[in-house]
Structure formats: C-alpha cells, structure tokens
Amino acid sequence: MTSQPTLKTAGSGQGGPGEPGGSQGSGSPGAHGSGLQAGLKNRHLSMIAIGGVIGAGLFVGSSSGIATAGPGILLSYALVGTLVVLVMRMLGEMSAANPTSGSFSAHADRALGPWAGFTIGWLYWFFWVVVLAVEATAGAVILEGWVPAVPQWAWALIVMVVLTATNLVSVGSYGEFEFWFAGIKVVAIAAFIVIGGLAVFGVLPGVDSEQAGLSNLTEHGGFLPNGPGAILTGVLLVVFSFMGSEIATLAAGESEDPQRAVTKSTNSIIWRIAVFYLGSILVVVSLLPWDSKEITEKGSYVAALDTLGIAHAGQIMNFIVLTSVLSCLNSGLYTASRMAFSLGERGDAPKAFARTTGSGVPRTAIIASVVFGFVAVFFNYKFPDSVFLFLVNSSGAVALFVWLVICFSQLRMRKIIQAEAPEKLVVRMWLYPYLTWATAALIVFVLGYMLTDTEHDGRKTVLLSLLVAAIVLGIAFVKEKVGGRRAVAGDAAARDEVPAG
C-alpha cells in the first residue's frame, strides 16, 4: 500500500474525481458502461435524502432513550446528529467528486486499498440483509394485528416479495415507491411537530395542556435526572437509528445529476436532523413528563399523541411505523444490491453481481441480497434467541465501522483530489484535517464506551461485530495475497511464451 494511491482511470470501473467510471455515467443511460442507468429523478433523490434520516428506530426506539436519560436525551441525539453531519460532510466531499454506486466502499478501495473496500463493503451488505429481516418482521407484526387471518410469516414473505419485485422492475420504480414512503413519513412527523408545538405553548384549541409545557424539561428531577453519564448511555441507544443517511450518496450515481444530488443532500443534512430528530423529540419530552409510564408502555410518540386527545393514536402511529418499515425495507434492498453490484464490479464479489438488465437493474445482486434476507427471516422465526440474535448483534456496530472508514478515507482522498482534480472539490469538509481526526476520535470513544455497557448489550454487540469484521478482513487479505500470486504467475507465464530473439 503506497502512501498516496493514484486515481484509477475511467475505463477501470472506478473513475477519478468527477470522471465517470464503469459504474457511473454523465447522466445518460448510454454513458453507464456497467449498465446502471440514470433512472432517479431529482425529486426522488430529494425525498430519499430527507427520508433516509427518518428510520423506524426513531418512532419505536426513542422511548427507551427517554426513560434512560430523561430530557437529556436531546443532548444524546444532538451529539450523534453532529457526528452524522460531520461524517456525511466527508462522504459528500468524496462522492461529489466521484459519484459511484459503491459510495464509501469504493472510496475506501481507492484511498486505503482493496482490503478496506472489500471489508467495509461486505460488512455493510451484511448489515442491510439483516435489517431486511428485522424490518420485514416488524412490518409483519403490525399487518397481522390488522389482518390476523394471515400468519405473521406470510406477511413478512409478502412485503419482501412485493418490494423485491419493485426493485427488479427499474431503479425508477424504487425511487417512486421511496418517494411516497418517505413523503408520508415526512408529512406525518412535520404535522406532529407543528400540532405538538402548538399544544406545548397552549395555543391548540380543544386540548387539555395542563401537563404540557417546557417546564417538563427541568422538572421531575431536572434536565439530567440520571446524571451526565446517561447522555452517553443514550448515545448507545439512539446511534443506530441514524443509519441510512448515507443512502442518498449511493443512489446519486443513478440520478440525472449525481454531483448536484450529492451536494444538495450533504448541505441539507443539518436541518434534516435538527428538525426531524431534535424537533420531534423536544415535542415529546415537552408534552408529558419524561418519567411518565405511558412513554414506556405505549411508546413515546403514541403517548404524546394521546395527550393531544387524538383518537386512535396507536393505530395512526402503527400506520406511520409501517410506512417507515416499508421505506427501510425498500431502501435496504436497494442499498444492499448496489453495494453487491459495486463489489462485483471491482472483483470483490462474483462477477454476476455486476451484470445488469436492459433497464439497468443488477438483477443477480438484488436476488442474492433478498435470498439472504429470507434466510435471516427464517432464522428469526426458527432460532430467534440464538442464530438471529447473533446476526443482529454481530451487525450492530457496522454503522460505526462505516463512519470510521469514511473518516480515514477522506483524510487520504482529499490529498488525491487536490493533486489531480482540485476543481471537483465542490463540497469541502470543514476544518480539514482537524475536524476529521476529532470525528474519528469520537467514534472510537463511542465504540470504547460500548465495551463498558453490559445493560444494553453494547459490549456483546461490539465484540461480535469485531469478530465478524476480523473474519471478513482476513478473507480480504487472503484474497489479495492469492490474487497477487496469480498475477505474478500470469506475468511469468506470459514471459515464457514470448519467443526468443
């Protein structure tokens, strides 16, 4: 591994900064030498970017964070949100210069070496195929509650088959489905913030707002009722609900104007996190006391809706959560398949993964990803407390690994881009390299703190994730070594075949 790797040429499948490689084009289908086509419209990318930061985890996982840290959970969300903003800024810098379906995996391959792209690419793929099973099961639980005549496993099968078919048709059909899924989430959470905010300030007619008010932030034990340490515990509980912010950079490669899409999604990440995460959680902890039993019994958002006197609050939230689940499933399958496509294109996965249909869909990569998703669903129903629990825990820290690799990739890619195509630095990381190093240090600190967490399985998650990462990394090094030997043997054979004189 050299101190400063050179950029690969456009014909190699990974273009240099701003130069379309094999997986990217200028925006016209014919420019995509690999077969991927620019089927995503700007409105698709805009909604994918906005919806990508609103995961189902925000709706169903925030109650445990509030119960742990009280109103101080706002600081936990702010801390993780800041981390995501910084990481996305780095990723935006690299992706705006070279939009690619492999995103951070392709950047790591170029900046750190093939071993890094291989390892982080497969870990990310593994994360999303496990997410497919988690989300399919979560959606099936809601649907079975509405239509109990259909068993839960059948609902899980139905939603996965439908969304697989959507992804197989064209990238445009994925974008259209995601546009509406994400749109429902955005409208719902925006309405919640507006209506809840009016209730907090006592200007919403017909609502008994005696217990609502900003005083809930400081009463009932204070802003940090369980001490400052609860902020870090809260970080562990909320950090994984932010996974998905990077999807826009993977999808940008199949958009009409990749550079513009990446730049726009990167620049808007701050207000998206501030509004949808911090804004909605602020409304929840202001509408009712953080230690209210209703938060843990019903869930934070359902409990908040109940205080507003909204009828059927539980069913309304179930519909919103189902939409989020379907959105996550849709994007998860898309993301996993595009990562598999990129790995196949770089020779890190079977070459079949890099083949596309006439409509620019990597069919084999999609089918392979969904098959592993189905296997994971099977494990969830057959071995929920052993095999599936291992899968969930061993993929749990992948988000932090991805963010850490993005940091180190950006440190080297900035020098490469400045040396070879400085005009492509349309997005720049702030205070480079100091803020990049500070972000990497914070991620390492969070991973280290997780090792001390036995109450919420933080230690188990990190250790199992490290085990899987070590296995994949070992495979990467073996592959690189064997590949190097084959290349040397091939060169020697070629020399032997050259006639003397």
CSV table of C-alpha atoms in Angstrom, one decimal, residues 17-424:
chain,number,residue,atom,x,y,z
A,17,PRO,CA,-12.8,12.6,-9.1
A,18,GLY,CA,-15.6,13.7,-11.3
A,19,GLU,CA,-14.8,11.3,-14.0
A,20,PRO,CA,-17.4,8.6,-14.6
A,21,GLY,CA,-16.0,5.2,-14.1
A,22,GLY,CA,-17.5,1.9,-15.0
A,23,SER,CA,-20.4,2.3,-12.6
A,24,GLN,CA,-21.3,5.8,-13.3
A,25,GLY,CA,-22.1,8.0,-16.3
A,26,SER,CA,-22.7,11.5,-17.2
A,27,GLY,CA,-26.4,11.1,-16.7
A,28,SER,CA,-27.5,9.4,-19.9
A,29,PRO,CA,-28.1,5.6,-19.9
A,30,GLY,CA,-25.6,5.1,-22.7
A,31,ALA,CA,-22.8,6.6,-20.5
A,32,HIS,CA,-23.2,3.9,-17.9
A,33,GLY,CA,-20.7,1.3,-19.2
A,34,SER,CA,-21.6,-1.1,-16.5
A,35,GLY,CA,-25.3,-1.0,-17.3
A,36,LEU,CA,-26.6,1.2,-14.4
A,37,GLN,CA,-28.9,3.9,-15.7
A,38,ALA,CA,-29.9,7.4,-14.6
A,39,GLY,CA,-33.4,6.4,-13.6
A,40,LEU,CA,-33.8,8.5,-10.4
A,41,LYS,CA,-35.3,12.0,-10.8
A,42,ASN,CA,-34.2,14.9,-8.7
A,43,ARG,CA,-37.5,14.7,-6.6
A,44,HIS,CA,-36.7,11.1,-5.9
A,45,LEU,CA,-33.2,12.0,-4.6
A,46,SER,CA,-34.5,14.8,-2.6
A,47,MET,CA,-37.1,12.6,-0.8
A,48,ILE,CA,-34.6,9.7,-0.4
A,49,ALA,CA,-32.2,12.1,1.3
A,50,ILE,CA,-34.9,13.5,3.6
A,51,GLY,CA,-36.5,10.2,4.4
A,52,GLY,CA,-33.1,8.4,4.8
A,53,VAL,CA,-32.6,10.1,8.2
A,54,ILE,CA,-36.0,9.1,9.5
A,55,GLY,CA,-35.8,5.5,10.3
A,56,ALA,CA,-38.4,3.3,12.1
A,57,GLY,CA,-36.0,3.4,15.1
A,58,LEU,CA,-36.9,7.0,15.7
A,59,PHE,CA,-40.5,6.0,16.3
A,60,VAL,CA,-40.1,2.8,18.2
A,61,GLY,CA,-36.7,3.2,19.9
A,62,SER,CA,-36.8,6.6,21.4
A,63,SER,CA,-38.9,5.6,24.4
A,64,SER,CA,-36.0,3.6,25.9
A,65,GLY,CA,-33.6,6.5,25.4
A,66,ILE,CA,-36.0,9.0,27.1
A,67,ALA,CA,-36.5,6.6,30.0
A,68,THR,CA,-32.7,6.3,30.4
A,69,ALA,CA,-31.6,9.9,30.0
A,70,GLY,CA,-34.8,11.9,30.6
A,71,PRO,CA,-34.9,15.3,28.7
A,72,GLY,CA,-31.1,14.9,28.4
A,73,ILE,CA,-31.8,12.5,25.6
A,74,LEU,CA,-31.9,15.7,23.5
A,75,LEU,CA,-28.1,16.0,24.1
A,76,SER,CA,-27.6,12.4,23.0
A,77,TYR,CA,-29.5,13.0,19.8
A,78,ALA,CA,-27.6,16.3,19.3
A,79,LEU,CA,-24.2,14.5,19.8
A,80,VAL,CA,-25.0,11.7,17.4
A,81,GLY,CA,-26.6,14.1,15.0
A,82,THR,CA,-23.4,16.2,15.0
A,83,LEU,CA,-21.4,13.1,14.3
A,84,VAL,CA,-23.6,12.1,11.4
A,85,VAL,CA,-23.4,15.7,9.9
A,86,LEU,CA,-19.6,15.6,10.0
A,87,VAL,CA,-19.4,12.1,8.5
A,88,MET,CA,-21.8,13.0,5.8
A,89,ARG,CA,-19.8,16.1,5.0
A,90,MET,CA,-16.7,13.9,4.4
A,91,LEU,CA,-18.7,11.4,2.4
A,92,GLY,CA,-20.3,14.3,0.4
A,93,GLU,CA,-16.8,15.6,-0.4
A,94,MET,CA,-15.7,12.3,-1.9
A,95,SER,CA,-19.0,11.4,-3.5
A,96,ALA,CA,-19.5,14.8,-5.2
A,97,ALA,CA,-16.0,14.4,-6.7
A,98,ASN,CA,-16.7,10.8,-7.8
A,99,PRO,CA,-20.4,9.7,-7.5
A,100,THR,CA,-20.4,5.9,-7.5
A,101,SER,CA,-22.9,3.1,-6.6
A,102,GLY,CA,-20.3,1.8,-4.2
A,103,SER,CA,-20.1,5.1,-2.3
A,104,PHE,CA,-17.8,4.8,0.8
A,105,SER,CA,-16.7,1.2,-0.1
A,106,ALA,CA,-15.4,2.4,-3.5
A,107,HIS,CA,-13.8,5.4,-1.9
A,108,ALA,CA,-12.1,3.2,0.7
A,109,ASP,CA,-10.9,0.9,-2.0
A,110,ARG,CA,-9.3,3.8,-3.8
A,111,ALA,CA,-7.9,5.7,-0.8
A,112,LEU,CA,-6.9,2.9,1.7
A,113,GLY,CA,-6.6,-0.2,-0.5
A,114,PRO,CA,-8.6,-3.1,-1.9
A,115,TRP,CA,-8.7,-4.7,1.6
A,116,ALA,CA,-10.6,-1.7,3.0
A,117,GLY,CA,-13.2,-1.5,0.2
A,118,PHE,CA,-13.7,-5.3,0.3
A,119,THR,CA,-14.2,-5.4,4.1
A,120,ILE,CA,-16.4,-2.4,4.6
A,121,GLY,CA,-18.5,-3.2,1.5
A,122,TRP,CA,-19.3,-6.8,2.7
A,123,LEU,CA,-19.9,-5.7,6.3
A,124,TYR,CA,-22.3,-3.0,5.0
A,125,TRP,CA,-24.1,-5.5,2.8
A,126,PHE,CA,-24.3,-7.9,5.8
A,127,PHE,CA,-25.8,-5.1,7.9
A,128,TRP,CA,-28.6,-4.4,5.4
A,129,VAL,CA,-29.6,-8.0,4.7
A,130,VAL,CA,-30.0,-8.5,8.5
A,131,VAL,CA,-32.0,-5.2,8.6
A,132,LEU,CA,-34.3,-6.7,5.9
A,133,ALA,CA,-35.3,-9.5,8.2
A,134,VAL,CA,-35.7,-7.1,11.2
A,135,GLU,CA,-37.9,-4.7,9.3
A,136,ALA,CA,-39.9,-7.4,7.5
A,137,THR,CA,-40.7,-9.0,10.9
A,138,ALA,CA,-41.7,-5.6,12.4
A,139,GLY,CA,-44.0,-4.9,9.5
A,140,ALA,CA,-45.5,-8.4,9.7
A,141,VAL,CA,-46.4,-7.9,13.4
A,142,ILE,CA,-48.4,-4.7,12.5
A,143,LEU,CA,-50.1,-6.3,9.5
A,144,GLU,CA,-51.0,-9.4,11.4
A,145,GLY,CA,-52.7,-7.2,14.0
A,146,TRP,CA,-54.8,-5.7,11.3
A,147,VAL,CA,-55.5,-8.9,9.4
A,148,PRO,CA,-55.0,-11.8,11.8
A,149,ALA,CA,-56.2,-14.4,9.3
A,150,VAL,CA,-52.8,-14.1,7.5
A,151,PRO,CA,-50.0,-15.5,9.7
A,152,GLN,CA,-47.0,-13.3,10.6
A,153,TRP,CA,-44.5,-15.3,8.5
A,154,ALA,CA,-46.8,-14.9,5.4
A,155,TRP,CA,-46.9,-11.1,5.9
A,156,ALA,CA,-43.1,-11.0,6.1
A,157,LEU,CA,-42.9,-13.0,2.9
A,158,ILE,CA,-45.5,-10.8,1.1
A,159,VAL,CA,-43.8,-7.5,1.9
A,160,MET,CA,-40.4,-8.8,0.9
A,161,VAL,CA,-41.7,-10.3,-2.4
A,162,VAL,CA,-43.6,-7.1,-3.3
A,163,LEU,CA,-40.6,-4.8,-2.7
A,164,THR,CA,-38.2,-7.2,-4.4
A,165,ALA,CA,-40.4,-7.0,-7.5
A,166,THR,CA,-40.4,-3.3,-7.3
A,167,ASN,CA,-36.6,-3.1,-7.2
A,168,LEU,CA,-36.4,-5.6,-10.1
A,169,VAL,CA,-38.5,-3.6,-12.4
A,170,SER,CA,-36.3,-0.5,-12.6
A,171,VAL,CA,-34.4,2.0,-10.4
A,172,GLY,CA,-37.2,4.4,-11.2
A,173,SER,CA,-39.8,2.2,-9.6
A,174,TYR,CA,-37.7,2.0,-6.5
A,175,GLY,CA,-37.4,5.8,-6.5
A,176,GLU,CA,-41.2,6.3,-6.9
A,177,PHE,CA,-42.1,3.9,-4.1
A,178,GLU,CA,-39.5,5.5,-1.8
A,179,PHE,CA,-40.7,9.0,-2.8
A,180,TRP,CA,-44.2,8.2,-1.4
A,181,PHE,CA,-43.0,6.1,1.6
A,182,ALA,CA,-40.6,8.9,2.6
A,183,GLY,CA,-43.2,11.5,1.8
A,184,ILE,CA,-45.7,10.0,4.3
A,185,LYS,CA,-43.0,9.9,7.0
A,186,VAL,CA,-42.0,13.5,6.4
A,187,VAL,CA,-45.6,14.8,6.4
A,188,ALA,CA,-46.5,12.8,9.5
A,189,ILE,CA,-43.6,13.9,11.6
A,190,ALA,CA,-43.9,17.6,10.4
A,191,ALA,CA,-47.6,17.6,11.4
A,192,PHE,CA,-46.7,16.1,14.7
A,193,ILE,CA,-44.1,18.8,15.4
A,194,VAL,CA,-46.5,21.6,14.4
A,195,ILE,CA,-49.5,20.3,16.4
A,196,GLY,CA,-47.4,19.2,19.4
A,197,GLY,CA,-45.6,22.6,19.4
A,198,LEU,CA,-48.9,24.4,19.5
A,199,ALA,CA,-50.0,22.3,22.4
A,200,VAL,CA,-46.8,22.9,24.3
A,201,PHE,CA,-47.3,26.6,24.1
A,202,GLY,CA,-51.0,26.3,25.0
A,203,VAL,CA,-52.5,27.6,21.7
A,204,LEU,CA,-54.0,24.4,20.4
A,205,PRO,CA,-57.8,24.6,20.9
A,206,GLY,CA,-59.6,21.7,22.5
A,207,VAL,CA,-56.5,20.2,24.1
A,208,ASP,CA,-56.0,19.8,27.8
A,209,SER,CA,-52.4,21.0,28.1
A,210,GLU,CA,-52.0,21.1,31.9
A,211,GLN,CA,-49.2,18.7,31.9
A,212,ALA,CA,-47.7,20.0,28.6
A,213,GLY,CA,-45.0,22.7,28.6
A,214,LEU,CA,-41.3,23.5,28.5
A,215,SER,CA,-41.3,23.1,32.3
A,216,ASN,CA,-41.2,19.3,31.7
A,217,LEU,CA,-37.6,19.8,30.6
A,218,THR,CA,-36.4,20.8,34.0
A,219,GLU,CA,-39.0,19.4,36.5
A,220,HIS,CA,-39.3,15.8,37.5
A,221,GLY,CA,-35.6,15.5,38.6
A,222,GLY,CA,-34.1,18.1,36.3
A,223,PHE,CA,-32.8,18.1,32.8
A,224,LEU,CA,-30.4,15.3,33.6
A,225,PRO,CA,-32.3,13.3,36.2
A,226,ASN,CA,-30.0,10.3,35.9
A,227,GLY,CA,-26.7,12.3,35.8
A,228,PRO,CA,-24.4,13.3,32.9
A,229,GLY,CA,-23.4,9.7,32.3
A,230,ALA,CA,-26.9,8.9,31.0
A,231,ILE,CA,-26.1,11.1,27.9
A,232,LEU,CA,-23.5,8.6,26.7
A,233,THR,CA,-25.8,5.7,27.5
A,234,GLY,CA,-28.5,7.5,25.5
A,235,VAL,CA,-26.0,7.8,22.6
A,236,LEU,CA,-25.7,4.0,22.5
A,237,LEU,CA,-29.5,3.7,22.3
A,238,VAL,CA,-30.0,6.2,19.5
A,239,VAL,CA,-26.9,6.0,17.4
A,240,PHE,CA,-28.2,3.1,15.2
A,241,SER,CA,-31.4,4.9,14.4
A,242,PHE,CA,-29.4,7.3,12.2
A,243,MET,CA,-28.1,4.6,9.9
A,244,GLY,CA,-29.4,5.3,6.4
A,245,SER,CA,-28.3,8.9,6.0
A,246,GLU,CA,-25.7,7.7,3.5
A,247,ILE,CA,-28.2,6.1,1.1
A,248,ALA,CA,-28.5,9.3,-0.9
A,249,THR,CA,-24.8,9.1,-1.9
A,250,LEU,CA,-25.3,5.5,-3.1
A,251,ALA,CA,-28.4,6.4,-5.1
A,252,ALA,CA,-26.9,9.6,-6.5
A,253,GLY,CA,-24.9,7.6,-9.0
A,254,GLU,CA,-28.2,6.6,-10.8
A,255,SER,CA,-29.6,10.1,-10.8
A,256,GLU,CA,-29.9,12.7,-13.6
A,257,ASP,CA,-27.2,15.0,-12.0
A,258,PRO,CA,-25.1,13.0,-9.5
A,259,GLN,CA,-22.9,15.8,-8.4
A,260,ARG,CA,-25.8,18.2,-7.7
A,261,ALA,CA,-27.7,15.4,-5.9
A,262,VAL,CA,-24.8,14.7,-3.5
A,263,THR,CA,-24.1,18.4,-2.9
A,264,LYS,CA,-27.7,19.1,-2.1
A,265,SER,CA,-28.2,16.1,0.2
A,266,THR,CA,-25.0,16.9,2.0
A,267,ASN,CA,-25.8,20.5,2.6
A,268,SER,CA,-29.3,19.8,3.9
A,269,ILE,CA,-28.3,17.1,6.4
A,270,ILE,CA,-28.0,19.7,9.3
A,271,TRP,CA,-31.6,21.0,9.1
A,272,ARG,CA,-33.0,17.5,8.4
A,273,ILE,CA,-31.5,16.1,11.6
A,274,ALA,CA,-32.3,19.3,13.6
A,275,VAL,CA,-36.0,19.3,12.5
A,276,PHE,CA,-36.9,15.6,12.4
A,277,TYR,CA,-34.9,14.2,15.3
A,278,LEU,CA,-34.3,17.1,17.7
A,279,GLY,CA,-37.6,18.8,16.9
A,280,SER,CA,-39.8,15.8,17.3
A,281,ILE,CA,-38.1,14.5,20.5
A,282,LEU,CA,-38.3,18.0,22.0
A,283,VAL,CA,-42.0,18.0,21.4
A,284,VAL,CA,-42.4,14.5,23.0
A,285,VAL,CA,-40.5,15.4,26.2
A,286,SER,CA,-42.3,18.8,26.4
A,287,LEU,CA,-45.8,17.3,26.0
A,288,LEU,CA,-45.5,14.9,29.0
A,289,PRO,CA,-43.0,14.2,31.8
A,290,TRP,CA,-40.1,12.0,30.8
A,291,ASP,CA,-40.8,9.6,33.6
A,292,SER,CA,-44.4,9.0,32.6
A,293,LYS,CA,-45.3,5.3,32.5
A,294,GLU,CA,-47.2,5.9,29.2
A,295,ILE,CA,-43.9,6.5,27.4
A,296,THR,CA,-42.5,3.0,28.1
A,297,GLU,CA,-45.9,1.3,27.9
A,298,LYS,CA,-47.3,2.8,24.7
A,299,GLY,CA,-44.2,4.3,23.1
A,300,SER,CA,-43.1,7.9,23.1
A,301,TYR,CA,-44.9,9.1,20.1
A,302,VAL,CA,-48.2,7.3,20.8
A,303,ALA,CA,-48.1,8.6,24.4
A,304,ALA,CA,-47.5,12.1,23.0
A,305,LEU,CA,-50.4,11.8,20.6
A,306,ASP,CA,-52.7,10.5,23.4
A,307,THR,CA,-52.0,13.7,25.4
A,308,LEU,CA,-53.3,15.7,22.4
A,309,GLY,CA,-56.6,13.8,22.5
A,310,ILE,CA,-56.2,12.4,19.1
A,311,ALA,CA,-58.4,9.4,18.6
A,312,HIS,CA,-56.9,6.1,17.6
A,313,ALA,CA,-53.4,7.4,18.2
A,314,GLY,CA,-52.0,3.9,18.5
A,315,GLN,CA,-53.3,2.9,15.0
A,316,ILE,CA,-52.2,6.1,13.5
A,317,MET,CA,-48.7,5.6,14.8
A,318,ASN,CA,-48.8,1.9,13.6
A,319,PHE,CA,-49.5,3.1,10.1
A,320,ILE,CA,-46.6,5.6,10.2
A,321,VAL,CA,-44.3,3.0,11.7
A,322,LEU,CA,-45.4,0.5,8.9
A,323,THR,CA,-44.6,3.1,6.3
A,324,SER,CA,-41.2,3.6,7.9
A,325,VAL,CA,-40.6,-0.1,7.9
A,326,LEU,CA,-41.6,-0.5,4.2
A,327,SER,CA,-39.4,2.5,3.4
A,328,CYS,CA,-36.5,0.9,5.2
A,329,LEU,CA,-37.1,-2.4,3.5
A,330,ASN,CA,-37.3,-0.8,0.1
A,331,SER,CA,-34.1,1.2,0.6
A,332,GLY,CA,-32.3,-1.6,2.4
A,333,LEU,CA,-32.8,-3.9,-0.5
A,334,TYR,CA,-31.7,-1.2,-3.0
A,335,THR,CA,-28.7,-0.4,-0.9
A,336,ALA,CA,-27.6,-4.0,-0.3
A,337,SER,CA,-27.9,-4.8,-4.0
A,338,ARG,CA,-26.0,-1.7,-5.2
A,339,MET,CA,-23.2,-2.5,-2.7
A,340,ALA,CA,-23.1,-6.1,-4.0
A,341,PHE,CA,-23.1,-4.7,-7.6
A,342,SER,CA,-20.1,-2.4,-6.8
A,343,LEU,CA,-18.3,-5.3,-5.1
A,344,GLY,CA,-18.9,-7.5,-8.2
A,345,GLU,CA,-17.6,-4.8,-10.5
A,346,ARG,CA,-14.4,-4.4,-8.5
A,347,GLY,CA,-13.9,-8.2,-8.4
A,348,ASP,CA,-14.6,-8.5,-4.7
A,349,ALA,CA,-17.8,-10.5,-5.4
A,350,PRO,CA,-19.0,-12.9,-8.1
A,351,LYS,CA,-18.9,-11.1,-11.5
A,352,ALA,CA,-22.6,-12.0,-12.0
A,353,PHE,CA,-23.4,-9.3,-9.4
A,354,ALA,CA,-22.2,-6.7,-11.8
A,355,ARG,CA,-24.4,-7.7,-14.6
A,356,THR,CA,-27.5,-5.6,-15.3
A,357,THR,CA,-30.7,-6.0,-17.2
A,358,GLY,CA,-31.7,-3.8,-20.2
A,359,SER,CA,-33.3,-1.4,-17.8
A,360,GLY,CA,-30.1,-1.0,-15.8
A,361,VAL,CA,-31.1,-3.3,-12.8
A,362,PRO,CA,-28.5,-5.5,-11.2
A,363,ARG,CA,-30.9,-8.5,-11.0
A,364,THR,CA,-28.4,-11.0,-9.6
A,365,ALA,CA,-27.3,-8.7,-6.9
A,366,ILE,CA,-30.9,-8.0,-5.9
A,367,ILE,CA,-31.9,-11.7,-5.8
A,368,ALA,CA,-28.8,-12.7,-3.9
A,369,SER,CA,-29.4,-10.0,-1.3
A,370,VAL,CA,-33.1,-10.9,-0.8
A,371,VAL,CA,-32.3,-14.6,-0.6
A,372,PHE,CA,-30.0,-13.9,2.4
A,373,GLY,CA,-32.8,-11.6,3.7
A,374,PHE,CA,-35.2,-14.5,3.5
A,375,VAL,CA,-32.7,-16.8,5.3
A,376,ALA,CA,-32.4,-14.3,8.0
A,377,VAL,CA,-36.2,-14.1,8.3
A,378,PHE,CA,-36.3,-17.9,8.7
A,379,PHE,CA,-33.7,-17.7,11.5
A,380,ASN,CA,-35.8,-15.0,13.2
A,381,TYR,CA,-38.8,-17.3,13.4
A,382,LYS,CA,-36.9,-20.6,13.9
A,383,PHE,CA,-34.0,-19.5,16.1
A,384,PRO,CA,-34.8,-16.0,17.4
A,385,ASP,CA,-32.7,-16.3,20.6
A,386,SER,CA,-29.7,-17.9,19.1
A,387,VAL,CA,-28.8,-17.6,15.4
A,388,PHE,CA,-30.8,-14.5,14.7
A,389,LEU,CA,-29.7,-12.8,17.9
A,390,PHE,CA,-26.1,-13.4,16.8
A,391,LEU,CA,-26.8,-11.9,13.4
A,392,VAL,CA,-28.4,-8.8,14.9
A,393,ASN,CA,-25.6,-8.3,17.4
A,394,SER,CA,-22.8,-9.1,15.0
A,395,SER,CA,-24.0,-6.4,12.6
A,396,GLY,CA,-24.9,-3.9,15.2
A,397,ALA,CA,-21.7,-1.9,15.3
A,398,VAL,CA,-21.2,-1.8,11.5
A,399,ALA,CA,-22.6,1.7,11.3
A,400,LEU,CA,-19.8,3.0,13.5
A,401,PHE,CA,-17.2,1.0,11.5
A,402,VAL,CA,-18.6,2.5,8.3
A,403,TRP,CA,-18.3,6.0,9.7
A,404,LEU,CA,-14.7,5.4,10.9
A,405,VAL,CA,-13.7,4.1,7.5
A,406,ILE,CA,-15.2,7.2,5.9
A,407,CYS,CA,-13.1,9.4,8.1
A,408,PHE,CA,-9.8,7.7,7.2
A,409,SER,CA,-10.8,7.5,3.5
A,410,GLN,CA,-11.5,11.3,3.4
A,411,LEU,CA,-8.1,12.1,5.0
A,412,ARG,CA,-6.3,10.5,2.0
A,413,MET,CA,-8.8,11.2,-0.7
A,414,ARG,CA,-8.6,15.0,-0.1
A,415,LYS,CA,-4.9,14.9,-1.0
A,416,ILE,CA,-5.6,12.8,-4.1
A,417,ILE,CA,-8.4,15.1,-5.3
A,418,GLN,CA,-6.3,18.3,-4.6
A,419,ALA,CA,-3.4,16.8,-6.6
A,420,GLU,CA,-5.3,15.6,-9.6
A,421,ALA,CA,-8.7,17.3,-9.9
A,422,PRO,CA,-9.0,20.2,-7.4
A,423,GLU,CA,-11.9,21.8,-9.3
A,424,LYS,CA,-14.0,18.8,-8.3
